[in-house]
Tab-separated table of C-alpha atoms and ligand atoms in Angstrom:
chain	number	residue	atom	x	y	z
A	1	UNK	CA	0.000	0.000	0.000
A	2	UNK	CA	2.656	2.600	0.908
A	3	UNK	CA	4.569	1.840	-2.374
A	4	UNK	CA	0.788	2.652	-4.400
A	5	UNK	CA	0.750	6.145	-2.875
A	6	UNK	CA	3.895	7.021	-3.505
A	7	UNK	CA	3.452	5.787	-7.439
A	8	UNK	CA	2.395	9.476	-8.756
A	9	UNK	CA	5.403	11.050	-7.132
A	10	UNK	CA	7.947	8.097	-8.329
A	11	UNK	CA	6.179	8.024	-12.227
A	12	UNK	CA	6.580	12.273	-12.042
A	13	UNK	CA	10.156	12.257	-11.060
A	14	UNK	CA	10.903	8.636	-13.112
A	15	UNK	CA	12.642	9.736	-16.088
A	16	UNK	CA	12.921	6.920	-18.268
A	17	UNK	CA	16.992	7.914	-19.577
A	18	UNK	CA	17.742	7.042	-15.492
A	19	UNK	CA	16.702	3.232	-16.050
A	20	UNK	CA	19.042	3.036	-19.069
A	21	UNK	CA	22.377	1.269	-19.475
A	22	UNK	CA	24.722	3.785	-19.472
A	23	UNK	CA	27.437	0.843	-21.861
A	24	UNK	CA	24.593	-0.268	-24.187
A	25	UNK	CA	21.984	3.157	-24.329
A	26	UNK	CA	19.297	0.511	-23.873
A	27	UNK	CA	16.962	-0.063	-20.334
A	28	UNK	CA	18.710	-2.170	-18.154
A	29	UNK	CA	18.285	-5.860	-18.620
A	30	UNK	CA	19.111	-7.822	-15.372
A	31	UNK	CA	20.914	-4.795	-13.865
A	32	UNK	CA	23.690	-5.550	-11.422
A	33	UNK	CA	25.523	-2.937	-9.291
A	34	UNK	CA	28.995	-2.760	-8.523
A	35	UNK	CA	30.692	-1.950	-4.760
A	36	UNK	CA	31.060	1.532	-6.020
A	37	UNK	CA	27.689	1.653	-6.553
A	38	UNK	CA	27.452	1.893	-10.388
A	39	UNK	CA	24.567	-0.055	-11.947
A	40	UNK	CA	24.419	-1.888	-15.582
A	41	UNK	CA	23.045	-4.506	-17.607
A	42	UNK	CA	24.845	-7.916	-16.403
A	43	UNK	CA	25.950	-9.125	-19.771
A	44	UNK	CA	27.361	-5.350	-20.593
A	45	UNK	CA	29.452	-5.258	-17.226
A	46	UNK	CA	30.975	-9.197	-17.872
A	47	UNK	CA	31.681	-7.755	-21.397
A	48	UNK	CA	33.572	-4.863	-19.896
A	49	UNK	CA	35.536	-6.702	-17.286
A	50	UNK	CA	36.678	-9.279	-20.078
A	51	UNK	CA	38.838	-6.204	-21.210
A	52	UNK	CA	39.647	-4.398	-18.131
A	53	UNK	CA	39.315	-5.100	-14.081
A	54	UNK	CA	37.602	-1.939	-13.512
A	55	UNK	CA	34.295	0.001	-13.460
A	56	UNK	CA	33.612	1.702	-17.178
A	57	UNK	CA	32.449	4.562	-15.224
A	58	UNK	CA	34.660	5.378	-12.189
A	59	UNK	CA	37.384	2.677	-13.205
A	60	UNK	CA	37.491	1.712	-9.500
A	61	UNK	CA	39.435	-1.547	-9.047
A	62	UNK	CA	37.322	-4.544	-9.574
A	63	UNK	CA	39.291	-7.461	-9.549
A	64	UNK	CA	37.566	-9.043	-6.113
A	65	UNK	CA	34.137	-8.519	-7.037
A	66	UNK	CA	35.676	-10.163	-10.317
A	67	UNK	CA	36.989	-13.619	-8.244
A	68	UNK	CA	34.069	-13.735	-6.697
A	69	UNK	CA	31.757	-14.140	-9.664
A	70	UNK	CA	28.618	-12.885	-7.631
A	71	UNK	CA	26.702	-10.541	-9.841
A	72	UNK	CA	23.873	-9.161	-7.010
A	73	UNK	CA	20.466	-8.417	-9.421
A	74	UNK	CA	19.648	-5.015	-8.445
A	75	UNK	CA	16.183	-6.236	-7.543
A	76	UNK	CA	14.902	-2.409	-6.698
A	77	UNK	CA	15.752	-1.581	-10.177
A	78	UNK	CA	14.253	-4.697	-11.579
A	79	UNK	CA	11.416	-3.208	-9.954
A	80	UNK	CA	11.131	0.031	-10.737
A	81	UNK	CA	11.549	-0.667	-14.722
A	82	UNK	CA	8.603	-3.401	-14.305
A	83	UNK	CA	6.397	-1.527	-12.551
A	84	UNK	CA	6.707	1.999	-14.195
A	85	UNK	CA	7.679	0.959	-17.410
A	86	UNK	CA	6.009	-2.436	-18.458
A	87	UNK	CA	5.844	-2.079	-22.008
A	88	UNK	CA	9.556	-0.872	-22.755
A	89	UNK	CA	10.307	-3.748	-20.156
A	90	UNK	CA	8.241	-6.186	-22.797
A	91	UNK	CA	10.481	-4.624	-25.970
A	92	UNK	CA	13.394	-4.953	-23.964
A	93	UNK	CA	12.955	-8.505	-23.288
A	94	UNK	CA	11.587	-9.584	-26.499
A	95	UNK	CA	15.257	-7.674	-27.984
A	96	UNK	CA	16.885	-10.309	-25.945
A	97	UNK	CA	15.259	-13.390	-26.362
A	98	UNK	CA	15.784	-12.665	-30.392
A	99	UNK	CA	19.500	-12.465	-29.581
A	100	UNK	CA	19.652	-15.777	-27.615
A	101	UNK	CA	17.552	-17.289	-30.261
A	102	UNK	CA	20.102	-15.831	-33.008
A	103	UNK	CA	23.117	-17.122	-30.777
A	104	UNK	CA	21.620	-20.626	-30.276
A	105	UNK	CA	21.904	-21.291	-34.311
A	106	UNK	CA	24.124	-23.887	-34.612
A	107	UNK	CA	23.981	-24.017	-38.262
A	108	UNK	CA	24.088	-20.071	-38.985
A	109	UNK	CA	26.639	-18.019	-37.376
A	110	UNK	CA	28.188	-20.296	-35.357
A	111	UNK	CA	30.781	-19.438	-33.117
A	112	UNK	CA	33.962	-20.810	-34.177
A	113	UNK	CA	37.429	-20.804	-31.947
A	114	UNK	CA	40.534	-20.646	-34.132
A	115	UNK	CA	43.139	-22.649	-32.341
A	116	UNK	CA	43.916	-26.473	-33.123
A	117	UNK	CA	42.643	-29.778	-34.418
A	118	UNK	CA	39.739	-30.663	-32.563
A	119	UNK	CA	38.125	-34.781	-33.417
A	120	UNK	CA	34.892	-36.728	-32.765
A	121	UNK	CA	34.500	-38.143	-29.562
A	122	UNK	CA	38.024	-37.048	-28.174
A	123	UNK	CA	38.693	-34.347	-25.412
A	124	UNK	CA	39.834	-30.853	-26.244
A	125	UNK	CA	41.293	-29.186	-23.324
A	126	UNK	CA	41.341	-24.682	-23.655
A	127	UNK	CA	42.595	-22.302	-22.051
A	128	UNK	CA	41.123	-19.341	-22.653
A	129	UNK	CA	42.324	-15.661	-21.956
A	130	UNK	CA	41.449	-13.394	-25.213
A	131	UNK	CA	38.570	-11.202	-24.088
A	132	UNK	CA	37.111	-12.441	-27.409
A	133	UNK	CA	36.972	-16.005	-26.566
A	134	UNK	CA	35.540	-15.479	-23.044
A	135	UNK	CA	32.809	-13.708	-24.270
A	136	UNK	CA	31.874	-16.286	-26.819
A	137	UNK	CA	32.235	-19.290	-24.412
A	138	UNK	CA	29.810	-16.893	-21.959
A	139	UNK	CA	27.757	-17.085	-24.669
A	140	UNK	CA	27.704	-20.752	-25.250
A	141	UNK	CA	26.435	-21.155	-21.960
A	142	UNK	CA	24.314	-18.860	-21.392
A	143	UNK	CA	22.277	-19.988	-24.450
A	144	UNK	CA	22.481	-23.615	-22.973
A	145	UNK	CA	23.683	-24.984	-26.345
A	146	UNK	CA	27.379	-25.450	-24.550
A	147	UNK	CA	29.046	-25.818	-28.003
A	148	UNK	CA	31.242	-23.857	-30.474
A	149	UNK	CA	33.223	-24.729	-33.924
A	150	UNK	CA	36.661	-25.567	-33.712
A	151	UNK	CA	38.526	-24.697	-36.559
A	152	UNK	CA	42.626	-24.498	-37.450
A	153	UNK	CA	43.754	-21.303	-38.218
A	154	UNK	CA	44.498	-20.505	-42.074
A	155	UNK	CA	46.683	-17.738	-43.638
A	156	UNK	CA	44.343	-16.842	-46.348
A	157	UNK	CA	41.053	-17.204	-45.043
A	158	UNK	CA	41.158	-17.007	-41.195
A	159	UNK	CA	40.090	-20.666	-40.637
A	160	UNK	CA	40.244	-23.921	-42.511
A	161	UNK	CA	36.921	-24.946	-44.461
A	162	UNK	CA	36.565	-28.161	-42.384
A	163	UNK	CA	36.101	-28.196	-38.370
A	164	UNK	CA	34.649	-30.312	-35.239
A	165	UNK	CA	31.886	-28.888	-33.161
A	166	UNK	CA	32.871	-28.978	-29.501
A	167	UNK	CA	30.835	-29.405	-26.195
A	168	UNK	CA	31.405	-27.839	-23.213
A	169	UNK	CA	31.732	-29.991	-20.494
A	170	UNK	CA	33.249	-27.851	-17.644
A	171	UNK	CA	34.314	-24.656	-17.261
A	172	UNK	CA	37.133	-23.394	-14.671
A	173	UNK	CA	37.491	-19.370	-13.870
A	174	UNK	CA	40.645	-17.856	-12.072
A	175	UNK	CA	40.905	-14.917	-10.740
A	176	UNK	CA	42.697	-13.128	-13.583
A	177	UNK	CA	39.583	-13.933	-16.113
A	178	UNK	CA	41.358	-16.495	-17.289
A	179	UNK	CA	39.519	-19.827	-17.786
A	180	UNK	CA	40.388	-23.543	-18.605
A	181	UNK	CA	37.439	-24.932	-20.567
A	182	UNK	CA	36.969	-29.336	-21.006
A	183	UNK	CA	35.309	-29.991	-23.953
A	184	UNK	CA	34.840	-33.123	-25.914
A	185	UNK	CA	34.992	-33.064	-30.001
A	186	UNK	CA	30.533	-33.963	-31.121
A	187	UNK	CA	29.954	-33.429	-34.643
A	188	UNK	CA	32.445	-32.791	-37.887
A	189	UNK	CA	31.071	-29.710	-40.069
A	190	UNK	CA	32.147	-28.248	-43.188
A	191	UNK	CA	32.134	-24.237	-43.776
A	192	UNK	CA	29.514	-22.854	-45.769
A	193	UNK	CA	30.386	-18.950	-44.763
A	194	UNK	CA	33.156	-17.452	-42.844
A	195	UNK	CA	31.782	-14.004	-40.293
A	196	UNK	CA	32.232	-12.378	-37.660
A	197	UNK	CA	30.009	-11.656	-34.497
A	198	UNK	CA	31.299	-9.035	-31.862
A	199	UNK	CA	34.965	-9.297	-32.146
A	200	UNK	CA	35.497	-13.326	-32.751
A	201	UNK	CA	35.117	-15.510	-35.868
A	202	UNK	CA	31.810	-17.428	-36.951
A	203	UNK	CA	30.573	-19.185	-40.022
A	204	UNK	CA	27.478	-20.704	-41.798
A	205	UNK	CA	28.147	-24.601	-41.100
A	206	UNK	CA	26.548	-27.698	-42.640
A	207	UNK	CA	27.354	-31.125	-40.733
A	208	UNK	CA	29.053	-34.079	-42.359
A	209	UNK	CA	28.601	-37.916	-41.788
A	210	UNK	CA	30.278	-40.784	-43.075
A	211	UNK	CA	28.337	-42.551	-46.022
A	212	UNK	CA	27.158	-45.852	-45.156
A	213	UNK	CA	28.055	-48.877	-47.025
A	214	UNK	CA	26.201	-51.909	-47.289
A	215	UNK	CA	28.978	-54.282	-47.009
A	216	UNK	CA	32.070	-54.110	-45.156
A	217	UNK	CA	34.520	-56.632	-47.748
A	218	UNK	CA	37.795	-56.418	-47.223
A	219	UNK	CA	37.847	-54.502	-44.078
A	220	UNK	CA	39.474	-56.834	-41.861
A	221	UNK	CA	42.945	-55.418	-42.137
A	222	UNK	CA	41.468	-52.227	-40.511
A	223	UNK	CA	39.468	-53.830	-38.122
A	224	UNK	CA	43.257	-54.346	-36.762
A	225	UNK	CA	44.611	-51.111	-36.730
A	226	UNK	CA	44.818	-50.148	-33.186
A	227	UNK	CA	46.688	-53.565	-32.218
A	228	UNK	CA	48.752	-52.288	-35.454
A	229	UNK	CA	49.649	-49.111	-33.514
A	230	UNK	CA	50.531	-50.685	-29.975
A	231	UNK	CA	52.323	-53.636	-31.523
A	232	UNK	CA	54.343	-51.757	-34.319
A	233	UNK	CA	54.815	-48.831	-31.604
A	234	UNK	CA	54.441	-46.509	-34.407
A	235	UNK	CA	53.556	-44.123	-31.826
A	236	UNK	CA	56.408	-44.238	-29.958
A	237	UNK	CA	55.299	-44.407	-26.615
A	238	UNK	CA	57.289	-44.573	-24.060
A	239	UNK	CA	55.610	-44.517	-20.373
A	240	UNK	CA	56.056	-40.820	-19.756
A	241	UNK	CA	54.567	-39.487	-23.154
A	242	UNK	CA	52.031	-42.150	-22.996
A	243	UNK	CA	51.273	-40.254	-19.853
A	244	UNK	CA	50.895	-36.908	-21.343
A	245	UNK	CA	48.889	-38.218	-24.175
A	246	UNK	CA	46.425	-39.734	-22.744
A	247	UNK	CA	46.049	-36.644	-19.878
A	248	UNK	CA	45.154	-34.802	-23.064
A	249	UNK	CA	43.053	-37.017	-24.913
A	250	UNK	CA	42.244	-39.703	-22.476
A	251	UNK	CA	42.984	-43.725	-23.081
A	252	UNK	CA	42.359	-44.809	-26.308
A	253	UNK	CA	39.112	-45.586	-26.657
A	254	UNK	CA	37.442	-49.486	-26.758
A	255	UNK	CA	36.862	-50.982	-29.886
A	256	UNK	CA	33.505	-50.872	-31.378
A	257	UNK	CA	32.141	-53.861	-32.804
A	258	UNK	CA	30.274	-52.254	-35.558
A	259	UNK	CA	32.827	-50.423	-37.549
A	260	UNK	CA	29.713	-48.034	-39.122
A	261	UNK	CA	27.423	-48.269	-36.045
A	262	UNK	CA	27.954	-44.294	-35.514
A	263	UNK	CA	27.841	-41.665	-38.652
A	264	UNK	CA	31.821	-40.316	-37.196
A	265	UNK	CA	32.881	-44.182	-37.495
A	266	UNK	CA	34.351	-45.489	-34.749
A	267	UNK	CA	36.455	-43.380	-31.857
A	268	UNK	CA	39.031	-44.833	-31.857
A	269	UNK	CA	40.039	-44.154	-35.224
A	270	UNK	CA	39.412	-40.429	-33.948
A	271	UNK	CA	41.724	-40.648	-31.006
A	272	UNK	CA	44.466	-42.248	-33.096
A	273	UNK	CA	44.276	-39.340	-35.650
A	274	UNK	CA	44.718	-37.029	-32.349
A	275	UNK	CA	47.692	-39.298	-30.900
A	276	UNK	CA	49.353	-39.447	-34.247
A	277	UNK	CA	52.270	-37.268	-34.766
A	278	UNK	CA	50.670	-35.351	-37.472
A	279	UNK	CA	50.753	-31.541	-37.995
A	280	UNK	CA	47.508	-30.228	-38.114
A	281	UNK	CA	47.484	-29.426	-42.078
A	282	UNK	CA	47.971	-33.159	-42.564
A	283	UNK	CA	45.460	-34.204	-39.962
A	284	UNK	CA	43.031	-31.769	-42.093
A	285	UNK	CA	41.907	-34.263	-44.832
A	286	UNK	CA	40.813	-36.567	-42.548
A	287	UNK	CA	37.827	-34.431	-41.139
A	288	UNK	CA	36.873	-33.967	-44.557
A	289	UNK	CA	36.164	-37.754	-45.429
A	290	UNK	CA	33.127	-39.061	-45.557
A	291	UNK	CA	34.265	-42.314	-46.330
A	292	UNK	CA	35.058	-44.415	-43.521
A	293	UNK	CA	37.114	-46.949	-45.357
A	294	UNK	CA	39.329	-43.962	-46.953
A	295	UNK	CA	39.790	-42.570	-43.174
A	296	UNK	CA	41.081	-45.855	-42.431
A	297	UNK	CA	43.496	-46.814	-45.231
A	298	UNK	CA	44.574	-43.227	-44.754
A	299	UNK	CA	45.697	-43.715	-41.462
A	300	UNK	CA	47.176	-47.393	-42.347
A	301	UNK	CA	49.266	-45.771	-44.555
A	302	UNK	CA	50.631	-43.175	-42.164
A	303	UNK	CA	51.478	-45.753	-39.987
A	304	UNK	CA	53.087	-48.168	-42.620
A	305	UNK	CA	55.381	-44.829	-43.760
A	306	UNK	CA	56.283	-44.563	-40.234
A	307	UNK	CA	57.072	-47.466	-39.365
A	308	UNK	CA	59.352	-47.978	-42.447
A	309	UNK	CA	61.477	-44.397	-41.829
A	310	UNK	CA	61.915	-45.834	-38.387
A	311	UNK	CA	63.576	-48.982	-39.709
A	312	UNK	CA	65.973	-46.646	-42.021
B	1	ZN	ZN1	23.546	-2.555	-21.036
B	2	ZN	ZN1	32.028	2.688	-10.514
């Protein structure tokens, strides 16, 4: 009741330019407020702290707040904007749920990291620090898709044609904005489009899958090529890089009975690929198959040339 009498005096004084974002012109959308007392949208301030520890306005130091990753709603403003102004509160939100819808697409505009080779099925460990990236990944799971393009970096056009879709699995912040992201390699895609979104790289994507054949003749030498690896010790393993590898990719994966039971063929042909002491150029082609059976004599005959250079 005493809020209702006080509503002519608040709408008379209630200038509408006082509810606005003072980083993105617009009415605040879930407003936070920092220690020294300076209120904006949430997603504006994160933005602005990717770049710079401080408030935009006073540039007081922020880096605790930062650490402690508790954004306080400013529930009074919250408040205020739904109350007084409902139906610019309605525009503001419909604005927004466009933009998550836009940033959801993952077959237009998807957000692509330009980094390494990323594979079906195997773990991709990040570390991320560009301002750039954190945003994006922020973005990723905000819109509860958790996943972003992985691409290798090219000189001419930015990023290869031919990438792995990654999903987040867990996300680690320090205190510096720095993050280490797990993610796991999901789909293989092939580049329509390259953009750009806000400062990092996205493209127009279309999803590949290995053609199915009906019969499998003449497979059974690649049935046989993981014991081929271990026994030939074409990847020369000795205990401490075996180690390392498999903290970055994990073990080798089991071997599936059904060598086309899964439109990436089997993992472990993926994890191989990612063990193999291949630059990334060279490990390239491989994404781009479609043909299972190529993928595999492809990788037989990496390991039959390195198996004979080792016995020169
Ligand atoms: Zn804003
Ligand atoms: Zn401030």
């Amino acid at each position: 009741a005493e809020t209702d009498s006080l509503s002519p005096v608040v709408s008379d004084v209630l200038d509408p330019t006082d509810l606005e974002c003072s980083l993105c012109m617009r009415l605040f959308y879930e407003p936070v407020t920092t220690p020294c007392g300076h209120t904006f949208c949430l997603q504006c301030l994160e933005r602005c702290l990717d770049h710079n520890p401080k408030c935009p306005l006073c540039k007081e130091e922020l880096s605790e707040y930062l650490v402690q990753r508790q954004y306080c709603k400013t529930v009074l403003m919250e408040n205020l904007i739904s109350k007084y102004l409902p139906s610019e509160l309605m525009e503001r939100q419909k604005i927004q749920q466009e933009e998550m819808a836009e940033l959801s697409n993952l077959n237009k505009n998807v957000p692509i990291f330009v980094c390494t080779m990323a594979f079906p099925t195997v773990p991709c460990p990040l570390h991320i620090f560009e301002p750039c990236y954190r945003l994006m990944i922020r973005r990723c799971i905000e819109t509860g898709t958790n996943c972003f393009g992985m691409c290798l970096g090219d000189n001419l056009k930015g990023f290869a044609d031919y990438g792995c879709l990654l999903e987040i699995r867990d996300v680690k912040f320090f205190s510096d904005g720095r993050s280490v992201v797990d993610t796991i390699g999901r789909r293989r895609f092939k580049v329509i489009q390259h953009k750009e979104r806000d400062g990092y790289n996205t493209a127009d994507i279309e999803y590949l899958e290995d053609v199915k054949l009906a019969r499998e003749e003449g497979w059974s030498r690649y049935r046989e090529l993981p014991e081929a690896v271990i026994t030939q010790r074409c990847v020369c393993v000795s205990m401490c890089q075996k180690e390392r590898i498999e903290g970055h990719f994990g073990p080798m994966p089991e071997k599936d009975s059904e060598l086309q039971a899964c439109p990436n063929g089997p993992s472990w042909c993926w994890w191989l690929l990612a063990v193999l002491p291949l630059e990334g150029r060279a490990q390239l082609p491989f994404l781009a198959l479609t043909s299972l059976k190529d993928r595999l004599s492809g990788i037989r005959k990496v390991l039959l040339f390195m198996a004979q250079s080792k016995h020169r």
